[in-house]
Amino acid sequence: MESTELLSRFVDTNEYKRIMELFGKKFGGCPVSIITNDGKILGKEKEQGFCQMIKGNSDGQRDCSATFSSIFEQVVTKEQPIVFTCHAGFLGYAVPLFMRRELLGILYSCGLIDLNKDSSSYTEIATKFHLDPQVFGYAISQASRSTISSLETDIELISSLLNNSISLIKEKIFGLTKEQETDVITRFYDLFEKSRQLLLTLEPTKLYSLVVNLASKAMNAEICSLMLFDKKKEELTIKAAVGLDKRIMEETRFKKGVGIVGYVVQTGKPLLVGDITNDLRFNIKKSSPKYYTKSLISVPLKVGDEVFGIINVNNKASRAPFNETDLKLLSIICGHTAIAIKNSKGSWSEEKEKVAKELLSSQEEREKVAIEKEELLEKKVNFEVELKEKEEALRIKMELLTKERLEEEKKRFGEAISQLEKERDELKKKIKDSEGLIHEKEDLEKKLEEAIKEKEELEAQTEELGILYSISSETPKMSKPKEILSWILDKVQPFFNYHASAYLYLDGERLIGEIKQACFVNEDCLKSIEKKMTVTWKKYNPEGLERAPEFFTEKKEAESGLFWVGLKEFQTDLAFPIVRGEKTTGLISVYSFNKEPFPPLQRRLLRIISHQISETLERVALFVRITELAEKDELTKTYNYRYLEDFLSREFAYATTYKKPISLIMIDFDRLKYVNDTFGHQDGNRLIITISNIIKKTMDGKGLIARFGGDEFAVVLSETDENTALQFAEKIRTNIAAHPMALGGKPHQTTASLGVSGYPNQGIDNEKDLFAKADKCLYAAKEAGRNKVVLYKP
């Protein structure tokens, strides 16, 4: 079968559509194309607006072609997937497509915004290719974003998904199937994406539990265990498992090189054992009912050449033995799991180790001071005892001496007494100095503790300022209250470490809310959140609710792969109102399964965030109102002439650049002046509103409708030829004439005259010509007797 034919059939399959849906969730609207070896393009999607603008420039078209040629040659030569940055600074990826080691072509995608690039670099691209910076910047703001490291993490899994799906087309010809393999990879990728944030933020014990749950679900295995290798003890221990009891997990130990798992750690190679009862490395009785499939897979967790653990799976739920395909799939899973564990350990424990070292150093310093203090006190006691003993000995001797010998003894021991007094004075001085040193050490300990506490508070305040800065810099880019509230709750999750959060927002007459889950939350907990939010809302709005709140909750199942803490009710919660002026317009709240209440720092931050949300939502409402006043006609709520003029200019420029058609319909009511003079302007305005609604209903969301005169309307139809526009115009005319109307209590027949012009056409070189020709046709329709449609013909 030819490679072009095979890839053509692949593009039409459900497998390809499923993969494209996954790509859409991950990379947004970034277009994807398949290019065969002979250069034929299959399944090409519409390019990003900014890419079209760049290719509209001859230099940009040349540079884009050169980038594609270079990437195509690299992938074909290396036969490996690659991540790249194009000449304009956008991210892309290319994946080779194989069938039994034969290269069929490549999958190519480009147009992701690099999160690590400064926005000014894209402004320079607009200048380089002479593009409108505002239009180009708007197109950039709507595009999907990623990083090189994120793409490099996903590219191997993307390659496996694609090439396994391609195999389905060829393998079905020979009566074989790989659907199970593709389903498992797709399921694992979906589970991995849903839990990616948790994988990077969970502490190690919880992370290991999440990993074995993901692996067992993806492999459809009833027993799965994760073991880590202790380099100092040279042994493997179980850190998390599915299907094993706690006693086995605690007692199981394997030395490096001993047993199947010891062999895998020693060699660093994955191992598939068809029958563990016949393998001397597996110490188990043949009659054991636990391993009824008798097959086992053990795959190392490693990054580079470093093996730091393994994942084992037993007992397929289907009761079938494991095979080479299962070994390959678990190897892919372990590759991503190893990176996730290493990243999580690095990000989660690096700061913890740093603080631990500082605390250990402080503890060692305190212990050293305490030891010195004890030694000084001991010396003081010894000196005092020694002094008392010498004084007592001297007193006894002096009492025993006779008066005759007293002078002699005094003389003989006078020098000794002087020496003792000197030693006593020195001892007192040492004792005094020791006491001063002890006080000095105690002051040092106190200052050290204060410095540690101040450092911890400073770190927390720095993180708080970082969150507030992110909110103040990102929310101005958003225009919808629900989008702002949902984004803020996701942003503050790592700081509050909450398990669920919610908001309520008064949107006009409706009270809407959303509940977000950071882990699996059961139905009772979700209902308790709704109840608490409703009670809190009534507290801030004593007059009560006219309508019950409408909550949206993205349903999460316990089997979905999300981490579950195992508790059925929240222990602590925190809520603050969102206020505009003196009126409460919403609530924001967080919930935790932990018994410890939220600390004062977190309470203060949520209060500040609620004030910041209030200001942001007030700005959004004002912006929407100003935009509507600037662009919309107040009577009909259609666009005004200023917006029509700007929109028609931009769309005509697009049509001429990309060789697309564009059409314009001009509409004028017949005898509106008669209605105003006879029935008054109030009925005239009612007639204008009725006819504008007829136009909107007829167009059904197609084209841009604008009112630019008392009774004159226009409809701009981008990428629409003049014949299609003529059909729309005739429908508008017919619907207006057929609509029953009454003025002054009597039936009134209303009609309209319409003119239509289209580009490309002779005599139309710009948007003014298009407007003028449609206007001319409009008046030709009126001169022909009204209630007619006239199309411009050169």
Short mmCIF file of C-alpha atoms in Angstrom, two decimals, residues 108-508:
data_model
loop_
_atom_site.label_atom_id
_atom_site.label_comp_id
_atom_site.label_asym_id
_atom_site.label_seq_id
_atom_site.Cartn_x
_atom_site.Cartn_y
_atom_site.Cartn_z
CA TYR A 108 3.89 19.05 11.51
CA SER A 109 2.49 21.80 13.79
CA CYS A 110 3.69 25.36 14.43
CA GLY A 111 2.13 28.41 16.06
CA LEU A 112 2.32 28.07 19.86
CA ILE A 113 3.28 31.15 21.88
CA ASP A 114 6.46 30.60 23.95
CA LEU A 115 5.67 31.44 27.60
CA ASN A 116 9.38 32.04 28.24
CA LYS A 117 9.66 34.76 25.57
CA ASP A 118 9.14 38.44 26.24
CA SER A 119 6.12 39.92 24.45
CA SER A 120 8.37 42.61 22.91
CA SER A 121 10.01 39.96 20.69
CA TYR A 122 6.67 39.42 18.91
CA THR A 123 6.24 43.18 18.53
CA GLU A 124 9.59 43.19 16.68
CA ILE A 125 8.24 40.50 14.30
CA ALA A 126 5.28 42.78 13.41
CA THR A 127 7.72 45.62 12.68
CA LYS A 128 10.03 43.34 10.65
CA PHE A 129 7.24 42.23 8.29
CA HIS A 130 5.41 45.60 8.20
CA LEU A 131 2.27 44.32 9.96
CA ASP A 132 -0.39 46.27 11.88
CA PRO A 133 0.91 45.92 15.49
CA GLN A 134 -2.57 46.13 17.06
CA VAL A 135 -4.14 43.48 14.82
CA PHE A 136 -1.04 41.28 15.11
CA GLY A 137 -0.95 41.71 18.90
CA TYR A 138 -4.64 40.80 19.19
CA ALA A 139 -4.06 37.62 17.16
CA ILE A 140 -1.13 36.73 19.45
CA SER A 141 -3.27 37.23 22.58
CA GLN A 142 -5.84 34.68 21.33
CA ALA A 143 -3.28 31.94 20.60
CA SER A 144 -2.40 28.90 22.74
CA ARG A 145 0.75 28.92 24.89
CA SER A 146 3.37 26.38 25.96
CA THR A 147 7.08 25.93 26.75
CA ILE A 148 9.88 23.93 25.13
CA SER A 149 10.28 21.77 28.25
CA SER A 150 6.54 20.95 28.31
CA LEU A 151 6.56 19.95 24.63
CA GLU A 152 9.70 17.84 25.07
CA THR A 153 7.97 15.99 27.94
CA ASP A 154 4.93 15.18 25.74
CA ILE A 155 6.54 14.53 22.34
CA GLU A 156 7.45 10.84 22.88
CA LEU A 157 3.91 10.01 24.02
CA ILE A 158 2.46 11.95 21.06
CA SER A 159 4.73 9.94 18.71
CA SER A 160 3.59 6.64 20.23
CA LEU A 161 -0.09 7.61 19.93
CA LEU A 162 0.27 8.57 16.26
CA ASN A 163 2.34 5.59 15.13
CA ASN A 164 0.19 3.05 16.99
CA SER A 165 -2.92 4.56 15.37
CA ILE A 166 -1.30 4.39 11.91
CA SER A 167 -0.55 0.73 12.56
CA LEU A 168 -4.31 0.11 12.86
CA ILE A 169 -4.82 0.86 9.16
CA LYS A 170 -2.11 -1.54 7.96
CA GLU A 171 -2.56 -4.21 10.62
CA LYS A 172 -6.30 -4.62 9.95
CA ILE A 173 -5.39 -5.78 6.41
CA PHE A 174 -3.54 -8.75 7.94
CA GLY A 175 -6.29 -9.48 10.50
CA LEU A 176 -4.36 -8.04 13.47
CA THR A 177 -5.37 -5.22 15.92
CA LYS A 178 -3.63 -2.62 18.08
CA GLU A 179 -6.72 -0.80 19.33
CA GLN A 180 -6.06 -1.89 22.92
CA GLU A 181 -2.54 -0.46 22.82
CA THR A 182 -3.78 2.85 21.40
CA ASP A 183 -6.65 2.98 23.93
CA VAL A 184 -4.24 2.42 26.84
CA ILE A 185 -1.81 5.12 25.64
CA THR A 186 -4.73 7.53 25.08
CA ARG A 187 -6.23 6.72 28.48
CA PHE A 188 -2.88 7.16 30.25
CA TYR A 189 -2.21 10.45 28.44
CA ASP A 190 -5.65 11.75 29.45
CA LEU A 191 -5.14 10.64 33.09
CA PHE A 192 -1.61 12.07 33.12
CA GLU A 193 -2.81 15.48 31.82
CA LYS A 194 -5.67 15.69 34.36
CA SER A 195 -3.24 14.99 37.24
CA ARG A 196 -0.20 16.90 35.91
CA GLN A 197 -0.58 19.81 38.39
CA LEU A 198 -0.99 17.40 41.32
CA LEU A 199 2.05 15.38 40.17
CA LEU A 200 4.20 18.52 40.44
CA THR A 201 2.83 19.80 43.78
CA LEU A 202 2.06 16.74 45.91
CA GLU A 203 4.40 15.66 48.68
CA PRO A 204 6.25 12.37 47.82
CA THR A 205 4.02 9.91 49.76
CA LYS A 206 0.83 11.19 48.12
CA LEU A 207 2.56 11.42 44.74
CA TYR A 208 3.58 7.72 44.87
CA SER A 209 -0.03 6.75 45.70
CA LEU A 210 -1.33 8.79 42.75
CA VAL A 211 1.27 7.24 40.39
CA VAL A 212 0.31 3.59 41.17
CA ASN A 213 -3.39 4.47 40.77
CA LEU A 214 -2.68 6.01 37.34
CA ALA A 215 -0.50 3.07 36.23
CA SER A 216 -2.96 0.38 37.39
CA LYS A 217 -5.86 2.10 35.60
CA ALA A 218 -3.86 2.59 32.40
CA MET A 219 -2.55 -1.02 32.38
CA ASN A 220 -5.90 -2.48 33.59
CA ALA A 221 -3.94 -4.37 36.31
CA GLU A 222 -5.28 -5.49 39.69
CA ILE A 223 -1.87 -5.43 41.44
CA CYS A 224 0.57 -2.56 40.98
CA SER A 225 3.45 -1.48 43.22
CA LEU A 226 6.06 1.31 43.20
CA MET A 227 9.43 0.51 44.86
CA LEU A 228 12.28 2.97 45.48
CA PHE A 229 15.97 2.07 45.78
CA ASP A 230 17.92 3.21 48.89
CA LYS A 231 21.55 3.65 47.79
CA LYS A 232 22.92 3.59 51.35
CA LYS A 233 21.17 0.36 52.36
CA GLU A 234 21.41 -1.14 48.83
CA GLU A 235 17.80 -2.32 49.04
CA LEU A 236 14.33 -1.79 47.50
CA THR A 237 11.21 -1.00 49.58
CA ILE A 238 7.55 -0.58 48.57
CA LYS A 239 6.39 3.06 48.83
CA ALA A 240 2.86 2.68 47.38
CA ALA A 241 0.72 -0.14 45.99
CA VAL A 242 -2.68 -1.16 44.68
CA GLY A 243 -3.93 -4.68 45.55
CA LEU A 244 -1.34 -5.40 48.33
CA ASP A 245 -2.07 -5.30 52.06
CA LYS A 246 -0.18 -3.00 54.42
CA ARG A 247 1.77 -5.83 56.14
CA ILE A 248 3.29 -7.06 52.87
CA MET A 249 4.23 -3.49 51.93
CA GLU A 250 6.02 -2.92 55.25
CA GLU A 251 7.84 -6.27 55.37
CA THR A 252 8.96 -6.55 51.73
CA ARG A 253 12.70 -5.81 51.20
CA PHE A 254 14.91 -6.72 48.23
CA LYS A 255 18.65 -6.31 47.88
CA LYS A 256 20.13 -5.13 44.59
CA GLY A 257 20.59 -8.13 42.28
CA VAL A 258 18.28 -10.37 44.35
CA GLY A 259 14.98 -11.53 42.84
CA ILE A 260 13.28 -10.14 39.73
CA VAL A 261 13.08 -6.55 41.05
CA GLY A 262 16.73 -6.68 42.22
CA TYR A 263 17.71 -7.90 38.75
CA VAL A 264 15.83 -5.02 37.03
CA VAL A 265 17.45 -2.39 39.31
CA GLN A 266 20.91 -3.91 38.72
CA THR A 267 20.59 -4.10 34.91
CA GLY A 268 18.36 -1.04 34.37
CA LYS A 269 16.35 -3.02 31.78
CA PRO A 270 12.57 -3.77 31.77
CA LEU A 271 11.60 -7.41 32.25
CA LEU A 272 8.54 -9.47 31.18
CA VAL A 273 8.19 -12.83 32.99
CA GLY A 274 5.69 -15.15 31.31
CA ASP A 275 5.40 -17.60 34.23
CA ILE A 276 6.71 -16.48 37.64
CA THR A 277 6.31 -20.00 39.08
CA ASN A 278 9.09 -21.23 36.75
CA ASP A 279 11.42 -18.28 37.38
CA LEU A 280 13.94 -18.95 40.17
CA ARG A 281 14.25 -15.22 40.82
CA PHE A 282 10.62 -15.01 41.99
CA ASN A 283 10.28 -16.58 45.46
CA ILE A 284 6.62 -17.75 45.52
CA LYS A 285 4.75 -21.01 46.04
CA LYS A 286 3.27 -22.39 42.83
CA SER A 287 -0.12 -22.75 44.46
CA SER A 288 -0.39 -19.09 45.55
CA PRO A 289 -3.83 -17.75 44.46
CA LYS A 290 -2.74 -14.11 44.53
CA TYR A 291 -0.91 -14.23 41.17
CA TYR A 292 -3.45 -16.21 39.15
CA THR A 293 -2.24 -14.96 35.72
CA LYS A 294 1.35 -16.07 36.58
CA SER A 295 2.78 -13.23 34.43
CA LEU A 296 4.55 -10.10 35.71
CA ILE A 297 6.12 -6.96 34.28
CA SER A 298 8.85 -5.03 36.12
CA VAL A 299 10.11 -1.75 34.57
CA PRO A 300 12.82 0.57 36.02
CA LEU A 301 12.19 4.21 36.92
CA LYS A 302 15.21 6.08 35.64
CA VAL A 303 16.32 9.45 34.35
CA GLY A 304 19.37 9.17 32.14
CA ASP A 305 21.45 6.27 33.49
CA GLU A 306 20.27 6.69 37.10
CA VAL A 307 17.85 3.92 38.24
CA PHE A 308 16.04 5.05 41.39
CA GLY A 309 13.07 2.67 41.49
CA ILE A 310 10.74 0.29 39.65
CA ILE A 311 7.03 -0.24 38.92
CA ASN A 312 5.62 -3.82 38.97
CA VAL A 313 2.23 -4.93 37.58
CA ASN A 314 0.47 -8.31 38.05
CA ASN A 315 -2.94 -9.80 37.28
CA LYS A 316 -4.54 -8.27 34.21
CA ALA A 317 -8.24 -7.69 34.93
CA SER A 318 -9.02 -9.56 31.69
CA ARG A 319 -7.21 -12.67 33.13
CA ALA A 320 -4.94 -12.70 30.05
CA PRO A 321 -1.13 -12.91 30.50
CA PHE A 322 1.00 -9.83 29.82
CA ASN A 323 2.78 -9.57 26.44
CA GLU A 324 5.45 -7.48 24.71
CA THR A 325 2.90 -4.75 23.91
CA ASP A 326 2.09 -4.42 27.63
CA LEU A 327 5.85 -4.22 28.36
CA LYS A 328 6.21 -1.41 25.82
CA LEU A 329 3.22 0.52 27.24
CA LEU A 330 4.45 0.26 30.85
CA SER A 331 7.91 1.45 29.70
CA ILE A 332 6.27 4.59 28.22
CA ILE A 333 4.30 5.14 31.45
CA CYS A 334 7.45 4.70 33.58
CA GLY A 335 9.36 7.19 31.40
CA HIS A 336 6.80 9.94 32.12
CA THR A 337 6.39 8.86 35.75
CA ALA A 338 10.16 9.04 36.39
CA ILE A 339 10.29 12.62 35.07
CA ALA A 340 7.22 13.60 37.15
CA ILE A 341 8.72 12.08 40.35
CA LYS A 342 12.10 13.72 39.79
CA ASN A 343 10.48 17.12 39.04
CA SER A 344 8.17 16.79 42.04
CA LYS A 345 11.03 15.79 44.34
CA GLY A 346 13.13 18.67 43.08
CA SER A 347 10.42 21.34 43.35
CA TRP A 348 8.83 20.04 46.57
CA SER A 349 11.89 19.01 48.59
CA GLU A 350 14.53 21.51 47.48
CA GLU A 351 13.13 24.32 49.65
CA LYS A 352 12.27 21.84 52.39
CA GLU A 353 15.89 20.56 52.46
CA LYS A 354 17.21 24.12 52.49
CA VAL A 355 15.03 25.09 55.49
CA ALA A 356 15.87 21.75 57.16
CA LYS A 357 19.60 22.43 56.79
CA GLU A 358 19.17 25.91 58.28
CA LEU A 359 17.10 24.54 61.15
CA LEU A 360 19.64 21.72 61.69
CA SER A 361 22.46 24.28 61.73
CA SER A 362 20.49 26.39 64.22
CA GLN A 363 19.77 23.31 66.35
CA GLU A 364 23.45 22.31 66.33
CA GLU A 365 24.41 25.85 67.35
CA ARG A 366 21.87 25.80 70.20
CA GLU A 367 23.09 22.39 71.36
CA LYS A 368 26.69 23.63 71.31
CA VAL A 369 25.75 26.69 73.38
CA ALA A 370 23.82 24.48 75.82
CA ILE A 371 26.84 22.16 76.23
CA GLU A 372 29.17 25.10 76.86
CA LYS A 373 26.67 26.49 79.35
CA GLU A 374 26.52 23.18 81.23
CA GLU A 375 30.32 22.91 81.26
CA LEU A 376 30.67 26.45 82.69
CA LEU A 377 28.06 25.77 85.37
CA GLU A 378 29.80 22.52 86.28
CA LYS A 379 33.15 24.34 86.55
CA LYS A 380 31.52 26.99 88.73
CA VAL A 381 30.16 24.33 91.11
CA ASN A 382 33.53 22.52 91.23
CA PHE A 383 35.38 25.78 91.94
CA GLU A 384 32.98 26.65 94.78
CA VAL A 385 33.27 23.12 96.31
CA GLU A 386 37.06 23.23 96.04
CA LEU A 387 37.15 26.65 97.69
CA LYS A 388 34.90 25.55 100.55
CA GLU A 389 37.01 22.44 101.12
CA LYS A 390 40.21 24.46 101.28
CA GLU A 391 38.65 27.07 103.62
CA GLU A 392 37.33 24.30 105.91
CA ALA A 393 40.71 22.55 105.94
CA LEU A 394 42.40 25.83 106.80
CA ARG A 395 39.90 26.53 109.62
CA ILE A 396 40.43 23.08 111.16
CA LYS A 397 44.18 23.46 110.98
CA MET A 398 44.08 26.86 112.63
CA GLU A 399 41.87 25.56 115.47
CA LEU A 400 44.24 22.64 116.10
CA LEU A 401 47.31 24.82 116.23
CA THR A 402 48.22 26.13 119.63
CA LYS A 403 48.67 29.76 120.17
CA GLU A 404 52.40 29.22 120.37
CA ARG A 405 52.47 27.56 117.04
CA LEU A 406 49.83 29.86 115.56
CA GLU A 407 52.24 32.59 114.61
CA GLU A 408 54.67 30.05 113.22
CA GLU A 409 51.92 28.30 111.27
CA LYS A 410 50.52 31.63 110.10
CA LYS A 411 53.89 32.61 108.87
CA ARG A 412 54.47 29.27 107.28
CA PHE A 413 51.03 29.13 105.71
CA GLY A 414 50.68 32.88 105.15
CA GLU A 415 51.99 32.50 101.67
CA ALA A 416 49.64 29.58 101.06
CA ILE A 417 46.72 31.61 102.39
CA SER A 418 47.63 34.51 100.14
CA GLN A 419 47.83 32.11 97.22
CA LEU A 420 44.44 30.64 98.12
CA GLU A 421 42.89 34.08 98.37
CA LYS A 422 44.39 34.95 95.02
CA GLU A 423 43.00 31.73 93.54
CA ARG A 424 39.64 32.47 95.16
CA ASP A 425 39.53 35.95 93.57
CA GLU A 426 40.46 34.44 90.20
CA LEU A 427 37.73 31.82 90.60
CA LYS A 428 35.14 34.51 91.44
CA LYS A 429 36.21 36.46 88.39
CA LYS A 430 35.91 33.35 86.20
CA ILE A 431 32.48 32.62 87.66
CA LYS A 432 31.36 36.19 86.92
CA ASP A 433 32.76 36.00 83.39
CA SER A 434 31.04 32.64 82.89
CA GLU A 435 27.71 34.09 83.98
CA GLY A 436 28.14 36.95 81.48
CA LEU A 437 28.99 34.48 78.74
CA ILE A 438 25.89 32.41 79.60
CA HIS A 439 23.68 35.52 79.31
CA GLU A 440 25.37 36.38 76.02
CA LYS A 441 24.70 32.85 74.65
CA GLU A 442 21.05 33.03 75.75
CA ASP A 443 20.64 36.39 73.94
CA LEU A 444 22.21 34.84 70.83
CA GLU A 445 19.75 31.92 70.93
CA LYS A 446 16.83 34.33 71.22
CA LYS A 447 18.06 36.45 68.28
CA LEU A 448 18.59 33.29 66.20
CA GLU A 449 15.01 32.12 66.82
CA GLU A 450 13.67 35.59 65.94
CA ALA A 451 15.74 35.62 62.72
CA ILE A 452 14.34 32.21 61.67
CA LYS A 453 10.78 33.34 62.38
CA GLU A 454 11.36 36.62 60.48
CA LYS A 455 12.79 34.66 57.51
CA GLU A 456 9.74 32.37 57.39
CA GLU A 457 7.37 35.36 57.53
CA LEU A 458 9.36 37.14 54.80
CA GLU A 459 9.18 34.08 52.52
CA ALA A 460 5.40 33.84 53.04
CA GLN A 461 4.98 37.57 52.35
CA THR A 462 7.11 37.24 49.20
CA GLU A 463 4.88 34.44 47.92
CA GLU A 464 1.80 36.53 48.83
CA LEU A 465 3.14 39.52 46.87
CA GLY A 466 3.89 37.23 43.92
CA ILE A 467 0.27 36.02 43.85
CA LEU A 468 -1.12 39.57 44.12
CA TYR A 469 1.23 40.74 41.33
CA SER A 470 0.10 37.88 39.07
CA ILE A 471 -3.55 38.75 39.70
CA SER A 472 -3.01 42.47 39.04
CA SER A 473 -1.03 41.79 35.85
CA GLU A 474 -3.11 38.95 34.34
CA THR A 475 -6.74 39.85 35.15
CA PRO A 476 -6.68 43.10 33.09
CA LYS A 477 -6.30 40.84 30.02
CA MET A 478 -9.62 39.10 30.80
CA SER A 479 -13.06 40.46 29.98
CA LYS A 480 -15.51 38.02 31.60
CA PRO A 481 -16.29 37.85 35.38
CA LYS A 482 -16.55 34.03 35.37
CA GLU A 483 -13.19 33.74 33.60
CA ILE A 484 -11.54 36.09 36.16
CA LEU A 485 -12.99 34.34 39.24
CA SER A 486 -12.17 30.83 37.95
CA TRP A 487 -8.58 31.84 37.03
CA ILE A 488 -7.94 33.43 40.46
CA LEU A 489 -9.13 30.32 42.35
CA ASP A 490 -6.75 28.15 40.28
CA LYS A 491 -3.90 30.63 40.82
CA VAL A 492 -4.10 30.72 44.65
CA GLN A 493 -4.52 26.93 45.12
CA PRO A 494 -0.77 26.21 45.76
CA PHE A 495 -0.62 28.99 48.41
CA PHE A 496 -3.78 27.97 50.31
CA ASN A 497 -3.33 24.24 49.53
CA TYR A 498 -7.13 23.93 49.59
CA HIS A 499 -9.05 20.83 48.46
CA ALA A 500 -12.04 22.73 47.01
CA SER A 501 -13.04 26.33 46.30
CA ALA A 502 -16.12 28.20 45.09
CA TYR A 503 -17.46 31.58 44.07
CA LEU A 504 -20.87 33.25 43.72
CA TYR A 505 -21.40 36.22 41.41
CA LEU A 506 -24.47 38.38 40.77
CA ASP A 507 -24.70 38.54 36.96
CA GLY A 508 -27.62 40.87 36.30
#
